[in-house]
mmCIF file of C-alpha atoms and ligand atoms in Angstrom:
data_model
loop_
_atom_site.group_PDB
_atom_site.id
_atom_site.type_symbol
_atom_site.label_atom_id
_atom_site.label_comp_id
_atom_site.label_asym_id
_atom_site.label_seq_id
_atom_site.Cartn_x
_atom_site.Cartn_y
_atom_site.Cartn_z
ATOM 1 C CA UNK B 234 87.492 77.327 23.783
ATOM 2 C CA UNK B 235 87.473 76.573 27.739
ATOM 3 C CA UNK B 236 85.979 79.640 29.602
ATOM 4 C CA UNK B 237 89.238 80.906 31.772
ATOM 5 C CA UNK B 238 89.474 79.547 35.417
ATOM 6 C CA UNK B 239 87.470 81.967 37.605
ATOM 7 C CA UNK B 240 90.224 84.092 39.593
ATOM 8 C CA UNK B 241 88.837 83.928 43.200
ATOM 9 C CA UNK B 242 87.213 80.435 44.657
ATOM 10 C CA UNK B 243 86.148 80.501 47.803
ATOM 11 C CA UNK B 244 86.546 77.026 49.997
ATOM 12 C CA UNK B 245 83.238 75.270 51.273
ATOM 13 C CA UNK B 246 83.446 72.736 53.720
ATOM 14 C CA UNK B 247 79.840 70.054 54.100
ATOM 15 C CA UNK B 248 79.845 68.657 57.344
ATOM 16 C CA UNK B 249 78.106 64.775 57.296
ATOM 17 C CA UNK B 250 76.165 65.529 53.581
ATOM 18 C CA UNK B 251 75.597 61.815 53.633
ATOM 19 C CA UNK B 252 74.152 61.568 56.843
ATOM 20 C CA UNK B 253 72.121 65.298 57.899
ATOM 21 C CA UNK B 254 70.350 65.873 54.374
ATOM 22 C CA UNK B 255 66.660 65.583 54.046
ATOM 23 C CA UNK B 256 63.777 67.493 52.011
ATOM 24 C CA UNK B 257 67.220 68.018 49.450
ATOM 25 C CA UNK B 258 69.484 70.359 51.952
ATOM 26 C CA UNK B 259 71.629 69.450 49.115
ATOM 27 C CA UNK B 260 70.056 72.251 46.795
ATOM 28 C CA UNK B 261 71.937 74.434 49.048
ATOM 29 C CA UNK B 262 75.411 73.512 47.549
ATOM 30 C CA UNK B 263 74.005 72.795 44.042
ATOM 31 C CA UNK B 264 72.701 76.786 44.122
ATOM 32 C CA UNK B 265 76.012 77.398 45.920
ATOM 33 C CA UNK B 266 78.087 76.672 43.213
ATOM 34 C CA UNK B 267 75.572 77.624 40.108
ATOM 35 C CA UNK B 268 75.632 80.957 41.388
ATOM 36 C CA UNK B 269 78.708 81.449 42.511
ATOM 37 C CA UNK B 270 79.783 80.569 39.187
ATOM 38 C CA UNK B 271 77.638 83.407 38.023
ATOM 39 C CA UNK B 272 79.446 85.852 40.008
ATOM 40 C CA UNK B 273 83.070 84.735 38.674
ATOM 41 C CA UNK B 274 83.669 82.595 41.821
ATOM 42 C CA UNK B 275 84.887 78.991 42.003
ATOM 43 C CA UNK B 276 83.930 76.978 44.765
ATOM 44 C CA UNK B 277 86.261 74.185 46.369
ATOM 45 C CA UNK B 278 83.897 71.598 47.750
ATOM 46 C CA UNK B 279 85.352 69.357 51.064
ATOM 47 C CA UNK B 280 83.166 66.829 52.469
ATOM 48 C CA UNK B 281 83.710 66.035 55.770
ATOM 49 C CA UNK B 282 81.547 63.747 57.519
ATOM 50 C CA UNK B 283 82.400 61.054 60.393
ATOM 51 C CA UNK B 284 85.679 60.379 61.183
ATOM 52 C CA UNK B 285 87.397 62.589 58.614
ATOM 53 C CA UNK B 286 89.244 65.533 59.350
ATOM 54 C CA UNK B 287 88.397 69.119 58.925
ATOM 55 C CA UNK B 288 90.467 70.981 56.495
ATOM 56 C CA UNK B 289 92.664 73.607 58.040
ATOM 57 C CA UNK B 290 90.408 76.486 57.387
ATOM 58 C CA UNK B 291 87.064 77.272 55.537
ATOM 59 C CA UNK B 292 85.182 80.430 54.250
ATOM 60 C CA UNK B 293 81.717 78.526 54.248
ATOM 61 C CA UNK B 294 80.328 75.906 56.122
ATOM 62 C CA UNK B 295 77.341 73.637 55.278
ATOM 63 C CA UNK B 296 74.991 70.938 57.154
ATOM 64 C CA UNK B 297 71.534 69.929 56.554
ATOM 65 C CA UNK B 298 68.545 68.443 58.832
ATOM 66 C CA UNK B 299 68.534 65.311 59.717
ATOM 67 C CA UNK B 300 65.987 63.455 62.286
ATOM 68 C CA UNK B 301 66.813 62.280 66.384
ATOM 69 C CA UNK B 302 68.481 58.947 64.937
ATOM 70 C CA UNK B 303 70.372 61.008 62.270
ATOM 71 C CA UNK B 304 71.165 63.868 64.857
ATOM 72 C CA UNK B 305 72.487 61.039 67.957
ATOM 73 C CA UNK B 306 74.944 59.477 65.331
ATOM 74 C CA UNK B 307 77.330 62.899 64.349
ATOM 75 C CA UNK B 308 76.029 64.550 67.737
ATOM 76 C CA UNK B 309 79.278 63.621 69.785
ATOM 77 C CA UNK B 310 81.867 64.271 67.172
ATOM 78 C CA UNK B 311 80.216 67.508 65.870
ATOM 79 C CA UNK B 312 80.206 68.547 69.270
ATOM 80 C CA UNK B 313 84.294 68.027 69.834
ATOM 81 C CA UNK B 314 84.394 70.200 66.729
ATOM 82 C CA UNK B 315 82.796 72.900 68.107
ATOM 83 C CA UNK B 316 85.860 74.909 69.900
ATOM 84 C CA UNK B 317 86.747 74.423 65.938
ATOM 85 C CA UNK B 318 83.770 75.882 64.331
ATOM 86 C CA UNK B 319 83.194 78.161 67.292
ATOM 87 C CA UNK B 320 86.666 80.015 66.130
ATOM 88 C CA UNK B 321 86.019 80.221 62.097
ATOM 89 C CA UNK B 322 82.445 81.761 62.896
ATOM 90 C CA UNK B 323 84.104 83.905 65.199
ATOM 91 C CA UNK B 324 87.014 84.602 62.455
ATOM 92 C CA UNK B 325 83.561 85.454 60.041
ATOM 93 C CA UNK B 326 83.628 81.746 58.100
ATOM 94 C CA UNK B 327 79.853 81.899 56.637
ATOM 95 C CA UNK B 328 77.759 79.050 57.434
ATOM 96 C CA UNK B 329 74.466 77.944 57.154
ATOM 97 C CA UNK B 330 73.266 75.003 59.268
ATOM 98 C CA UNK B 331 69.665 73.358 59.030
ATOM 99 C CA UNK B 332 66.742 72.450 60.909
ATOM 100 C CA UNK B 333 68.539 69.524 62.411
ATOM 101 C CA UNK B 334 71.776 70.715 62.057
ATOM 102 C CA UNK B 335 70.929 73.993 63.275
ATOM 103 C CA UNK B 336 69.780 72.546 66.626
ATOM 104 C CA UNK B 337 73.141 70.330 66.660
ATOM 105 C CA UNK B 338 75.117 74.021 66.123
ATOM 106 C CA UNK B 339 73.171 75.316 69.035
ATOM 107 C CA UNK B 340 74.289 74.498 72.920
ATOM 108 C CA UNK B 341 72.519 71.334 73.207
ATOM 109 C CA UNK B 342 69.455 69.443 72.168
ATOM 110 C CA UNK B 343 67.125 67.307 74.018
ATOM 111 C CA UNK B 344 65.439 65.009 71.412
ATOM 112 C CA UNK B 345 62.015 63.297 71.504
ATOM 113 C CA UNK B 346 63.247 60.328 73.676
ATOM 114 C CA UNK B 347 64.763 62.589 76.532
ATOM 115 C CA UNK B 348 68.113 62.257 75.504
ATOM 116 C CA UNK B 349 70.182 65.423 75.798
ATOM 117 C CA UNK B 350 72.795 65.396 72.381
ATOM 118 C CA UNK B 351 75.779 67.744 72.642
ATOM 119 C CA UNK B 352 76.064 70.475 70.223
ATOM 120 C CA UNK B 353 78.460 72.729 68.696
ATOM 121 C CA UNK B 354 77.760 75.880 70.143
ATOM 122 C CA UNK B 355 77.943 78.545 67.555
ATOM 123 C CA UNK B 356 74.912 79.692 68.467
ATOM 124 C CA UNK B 357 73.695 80.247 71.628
ATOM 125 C CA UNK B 358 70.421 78.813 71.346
ATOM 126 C CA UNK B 359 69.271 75.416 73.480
ATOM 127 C CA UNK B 360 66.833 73.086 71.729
ATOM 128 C CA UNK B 361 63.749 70.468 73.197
ATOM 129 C CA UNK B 362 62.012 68.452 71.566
ATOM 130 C CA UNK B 363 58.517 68.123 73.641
ATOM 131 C CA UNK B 364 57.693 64.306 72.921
ATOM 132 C CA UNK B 365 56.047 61.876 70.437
ATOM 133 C CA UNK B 366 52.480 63.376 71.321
ATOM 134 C CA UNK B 367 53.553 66.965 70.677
ATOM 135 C CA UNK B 368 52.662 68.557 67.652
ATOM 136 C CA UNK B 369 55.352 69.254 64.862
ATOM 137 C CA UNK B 370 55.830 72.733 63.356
ATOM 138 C CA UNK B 371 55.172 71.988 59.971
ATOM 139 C CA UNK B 372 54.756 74.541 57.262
ATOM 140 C CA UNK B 373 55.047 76.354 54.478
ATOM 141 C CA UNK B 374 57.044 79.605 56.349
ATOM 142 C CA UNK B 375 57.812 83.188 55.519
ATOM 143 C CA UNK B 376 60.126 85.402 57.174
ATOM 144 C CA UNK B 377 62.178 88.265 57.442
ATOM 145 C CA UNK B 378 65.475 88.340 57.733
ATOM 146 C CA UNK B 379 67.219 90.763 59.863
ATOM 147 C CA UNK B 380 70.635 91.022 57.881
ATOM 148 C CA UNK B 381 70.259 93.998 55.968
ATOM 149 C CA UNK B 382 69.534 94.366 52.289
ATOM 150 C CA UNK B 383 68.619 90.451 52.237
ATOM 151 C CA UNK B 384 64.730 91.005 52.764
ATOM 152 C CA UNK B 385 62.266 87.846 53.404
ATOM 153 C CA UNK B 386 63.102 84.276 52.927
ATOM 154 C CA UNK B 387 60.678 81.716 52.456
ATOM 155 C CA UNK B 388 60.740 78.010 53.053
ATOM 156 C CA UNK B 389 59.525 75.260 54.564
ATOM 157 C CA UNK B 390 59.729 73.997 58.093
ATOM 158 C CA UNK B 391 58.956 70.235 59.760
ATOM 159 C CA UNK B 392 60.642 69.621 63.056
ATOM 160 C CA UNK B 393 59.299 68.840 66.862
ATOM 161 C CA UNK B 394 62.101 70.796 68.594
ATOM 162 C CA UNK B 395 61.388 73.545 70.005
ATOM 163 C CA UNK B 396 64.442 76.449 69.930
ATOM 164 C CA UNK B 397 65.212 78.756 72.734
ATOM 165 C CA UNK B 398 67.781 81.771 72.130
ATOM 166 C CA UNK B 399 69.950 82.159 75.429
ATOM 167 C CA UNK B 400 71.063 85.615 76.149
ATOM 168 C CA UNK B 401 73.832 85.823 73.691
ATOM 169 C CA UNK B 402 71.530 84.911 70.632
ATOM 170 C CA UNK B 403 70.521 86.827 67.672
ATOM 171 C CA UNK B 404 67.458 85.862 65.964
ATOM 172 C CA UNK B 405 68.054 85.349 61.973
ATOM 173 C CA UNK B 406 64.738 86.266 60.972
ATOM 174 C CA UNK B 407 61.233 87.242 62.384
ATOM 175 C CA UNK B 408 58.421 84.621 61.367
ATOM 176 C CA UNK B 409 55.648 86.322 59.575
ATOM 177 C CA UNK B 410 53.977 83.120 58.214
ATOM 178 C CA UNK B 411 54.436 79.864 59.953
ATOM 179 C CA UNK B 412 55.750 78.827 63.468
ATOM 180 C CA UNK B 413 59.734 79.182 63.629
ATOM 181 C CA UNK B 414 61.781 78.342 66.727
ATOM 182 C CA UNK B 415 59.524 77.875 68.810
ATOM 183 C CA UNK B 416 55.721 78.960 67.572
ATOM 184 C CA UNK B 417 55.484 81.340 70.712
ATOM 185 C CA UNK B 418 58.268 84.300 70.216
ATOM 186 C CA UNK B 419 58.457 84.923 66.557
ATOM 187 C CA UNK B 420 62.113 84.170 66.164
ATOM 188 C CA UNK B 421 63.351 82.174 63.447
ATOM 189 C CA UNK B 422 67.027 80.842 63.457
ATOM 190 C CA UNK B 423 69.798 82.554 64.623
ATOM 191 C CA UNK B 424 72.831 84.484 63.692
ATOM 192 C CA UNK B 425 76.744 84.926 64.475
ATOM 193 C CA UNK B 426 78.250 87.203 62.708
ATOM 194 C CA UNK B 427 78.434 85.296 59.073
ATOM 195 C CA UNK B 428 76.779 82.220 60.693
ATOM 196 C CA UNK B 429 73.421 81.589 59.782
ATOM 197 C CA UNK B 430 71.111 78.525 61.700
ATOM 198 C CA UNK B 431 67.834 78.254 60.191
ATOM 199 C CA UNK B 432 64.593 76.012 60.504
ATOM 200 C CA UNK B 433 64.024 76.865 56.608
ATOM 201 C CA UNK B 434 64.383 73.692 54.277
ATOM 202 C CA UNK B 435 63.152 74.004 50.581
ATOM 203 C CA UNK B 436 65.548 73.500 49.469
ATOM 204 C CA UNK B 437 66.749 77.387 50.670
ATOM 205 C CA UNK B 438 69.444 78.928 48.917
ATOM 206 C CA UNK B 439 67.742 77.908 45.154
ATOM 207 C CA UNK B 440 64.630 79.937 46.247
ATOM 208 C CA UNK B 441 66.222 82.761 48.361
ATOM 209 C CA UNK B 442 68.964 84.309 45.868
ATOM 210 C CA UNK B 443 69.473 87.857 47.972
ATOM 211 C CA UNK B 444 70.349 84.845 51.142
ATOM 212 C CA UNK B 445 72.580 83.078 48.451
ATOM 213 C CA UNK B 446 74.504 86.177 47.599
ATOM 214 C CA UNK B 447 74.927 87.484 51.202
ATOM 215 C CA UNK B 448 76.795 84.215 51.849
ATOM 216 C CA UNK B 449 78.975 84.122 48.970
ATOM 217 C CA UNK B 450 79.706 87.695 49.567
ATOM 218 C CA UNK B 451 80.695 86.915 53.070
ATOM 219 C CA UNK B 452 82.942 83.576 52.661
ATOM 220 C CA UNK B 453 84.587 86.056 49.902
ATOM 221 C CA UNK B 454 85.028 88.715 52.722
ATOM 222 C CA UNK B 455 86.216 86.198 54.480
ATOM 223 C CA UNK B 456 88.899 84.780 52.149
ATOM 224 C CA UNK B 457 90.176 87.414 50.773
ATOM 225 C CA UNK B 458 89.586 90.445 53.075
ATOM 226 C CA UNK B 459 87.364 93.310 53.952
ATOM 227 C CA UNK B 460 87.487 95.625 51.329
ATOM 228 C CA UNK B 461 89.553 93.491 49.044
ATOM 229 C CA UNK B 462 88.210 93.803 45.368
ATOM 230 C CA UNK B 463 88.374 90.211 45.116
ATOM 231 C CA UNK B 464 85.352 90.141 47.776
ATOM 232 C CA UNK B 465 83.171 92.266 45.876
ATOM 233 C CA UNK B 466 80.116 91.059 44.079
ATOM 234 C CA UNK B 467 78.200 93.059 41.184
ATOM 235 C CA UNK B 468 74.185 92.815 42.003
ATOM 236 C CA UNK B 469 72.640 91.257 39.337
ATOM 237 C CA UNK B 470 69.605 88.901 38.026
ATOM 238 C CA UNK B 471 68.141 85.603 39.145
ATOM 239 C CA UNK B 472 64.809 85.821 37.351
ATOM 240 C CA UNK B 473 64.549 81.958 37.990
ATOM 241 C CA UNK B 474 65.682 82.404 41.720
ATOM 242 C CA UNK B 475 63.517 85.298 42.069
ATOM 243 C CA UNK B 476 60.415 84.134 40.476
ATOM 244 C CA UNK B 477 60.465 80.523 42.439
ATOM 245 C CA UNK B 478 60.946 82.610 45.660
ATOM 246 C CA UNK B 479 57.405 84.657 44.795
ATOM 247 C CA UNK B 480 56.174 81.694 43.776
ATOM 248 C CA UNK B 481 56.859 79.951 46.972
ATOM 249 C CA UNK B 482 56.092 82.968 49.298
ATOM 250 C CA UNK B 483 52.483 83.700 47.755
ATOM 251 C CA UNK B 484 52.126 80.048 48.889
ATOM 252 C CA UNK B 485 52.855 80.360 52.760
ATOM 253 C CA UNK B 486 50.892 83.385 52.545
ATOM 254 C CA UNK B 487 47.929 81.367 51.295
ATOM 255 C CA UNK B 488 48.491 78.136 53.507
ATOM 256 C CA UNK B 489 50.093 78.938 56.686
ATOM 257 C CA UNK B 490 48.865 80.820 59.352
ATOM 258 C CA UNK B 491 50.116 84.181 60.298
ATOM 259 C CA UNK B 492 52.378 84.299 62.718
ATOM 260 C CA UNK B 493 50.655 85.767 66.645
ATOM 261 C CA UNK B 494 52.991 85.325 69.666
ATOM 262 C CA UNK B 495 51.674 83.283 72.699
ATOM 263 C CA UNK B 496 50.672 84.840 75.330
ATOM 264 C CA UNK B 497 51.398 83.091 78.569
HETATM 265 N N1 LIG O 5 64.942 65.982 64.626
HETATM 266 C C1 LIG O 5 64.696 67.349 64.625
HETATM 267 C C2 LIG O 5 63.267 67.734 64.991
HETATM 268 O O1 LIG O 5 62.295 67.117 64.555
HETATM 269 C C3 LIG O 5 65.106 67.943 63.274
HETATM 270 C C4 LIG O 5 64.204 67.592 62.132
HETATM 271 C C5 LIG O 5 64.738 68.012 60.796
HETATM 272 O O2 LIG O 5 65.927 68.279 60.599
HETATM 273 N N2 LIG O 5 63.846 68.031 59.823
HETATM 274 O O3 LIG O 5 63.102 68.653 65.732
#
């Protein structure tokens, strides 16, 4: 017999999956949609990557890291989407948006070459990247989150740019192992109401379950209302989730430094 349809989906949108995806940003919809199918919850997939349009409305929104060349070739188009993307996060659409695509959903990003790329603006964060002689921030990283109930997240980081909140930015997390934004403030990422921009590849979401939930809880919220028992999702198990995320932060314990701010 063929398991009955599940009764809620929620409706992801992946914004240039064939273009911004390195170290497998992709895990992040493959977890997506095992989990979610866990919970009871189906999951509507639209890619939308150059030149296609964006759906009329989305509960979750997804883009990898990508490098400069990557970044320069959706950097212009993303950026007319913003007003777009700017109003879902604003109507609580949950996103997540990686490393290079986090620093494309910021205000602007000046990339190794001087070149100043457009960005979204979902966050208010600004981005530069200080030049081929620079050092990278590369890393195994551990840090905690500062959503409530979600706890540390661990993953791992490779990118020159350097990430500035401006004065309407939340930090996601606070870097306990590893460099984050920046490597001098102990920020990682940033946060808008549902929208999460993160330096953290891994992939994330397979390694971070109590992150995973969060967002599935919150493009449910999001589809089917605050309060709605159609948004509500029981706790329960990932013992594989759970023991690759120990796994993985006993590892940037071991290997990465711990996190001092700069003192200039
Ligand atoms: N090009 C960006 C940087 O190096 C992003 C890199 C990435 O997405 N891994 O800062």
């Amino acid at each position: 017999m063929t398991p009955a349809p599940p009764e809620r989906t929620i409706r992801v949108v992946t914004l240039y999956d064939d273009v911004m995806n390195v170290y497998a940003d992709r895990g992040n919809l493959i977890a997506l949609e095992a989990r979610a199918a866990e919970h009871g919850v189906g999951v509507e997939v639209q890619s939308v990557s150059l030149g296609d349009p964006l759906p009329e409305d989305a509960d979750l929104v997804l883009i990898g890291g990508g490098q400069d060349r990557e970044q320069r070739r959706v950097a212009d188009e993303l950026a007319v989407r913003g007003p777009v993307l700017r109003a879902w996060a604003a109507a609580g659409t949950a996103m997540l948006a990686v490393c290079g695509g986090f620093q494309l959903f910021g205000r602007w990003y000046r990339d190794a070459s001087g070149t100043e790329l457009p960005g979204a603006g979902v966050f208010d964060v600004t981005t530069i990247a200080p030049g081929p002689g620079a050092a990278r921030c590369i890393g195994d990283i551990l840090a905690n989150v500062e959503i409530e109930g979600v706890g540390e997240v661990v993953g791992f980081e490779n990118h020159g740019g350097r990430t500035y909140l401006g004065p309407g930015g939340r930090p996601f997390a606070r870097v306990e192992y590893g460099r984050g934004n920046n490597g001098e403030d102990g920020t990682e990422g940033a946060i808008f109401q549902n929208a999460v921009g993160t330096y953290l590849h891994g992939s994330l979401l397979p390694k971070n379950p109590a992150l995973l939930d969060w967002l599935i809880a919150a493009a449910l919220r999001h589809r089917y209302g605050e309060g709605s028992s159609q948004a509500l999702i029981e706790p329960r198990p990932a013992p594989y989730a759970e023991r690759a995320h120990a796994a993985s932060a006993a590892v940037a314990r071991r290997r990465s430094p711990k996190f001092e701010p700069v003192v200039k």
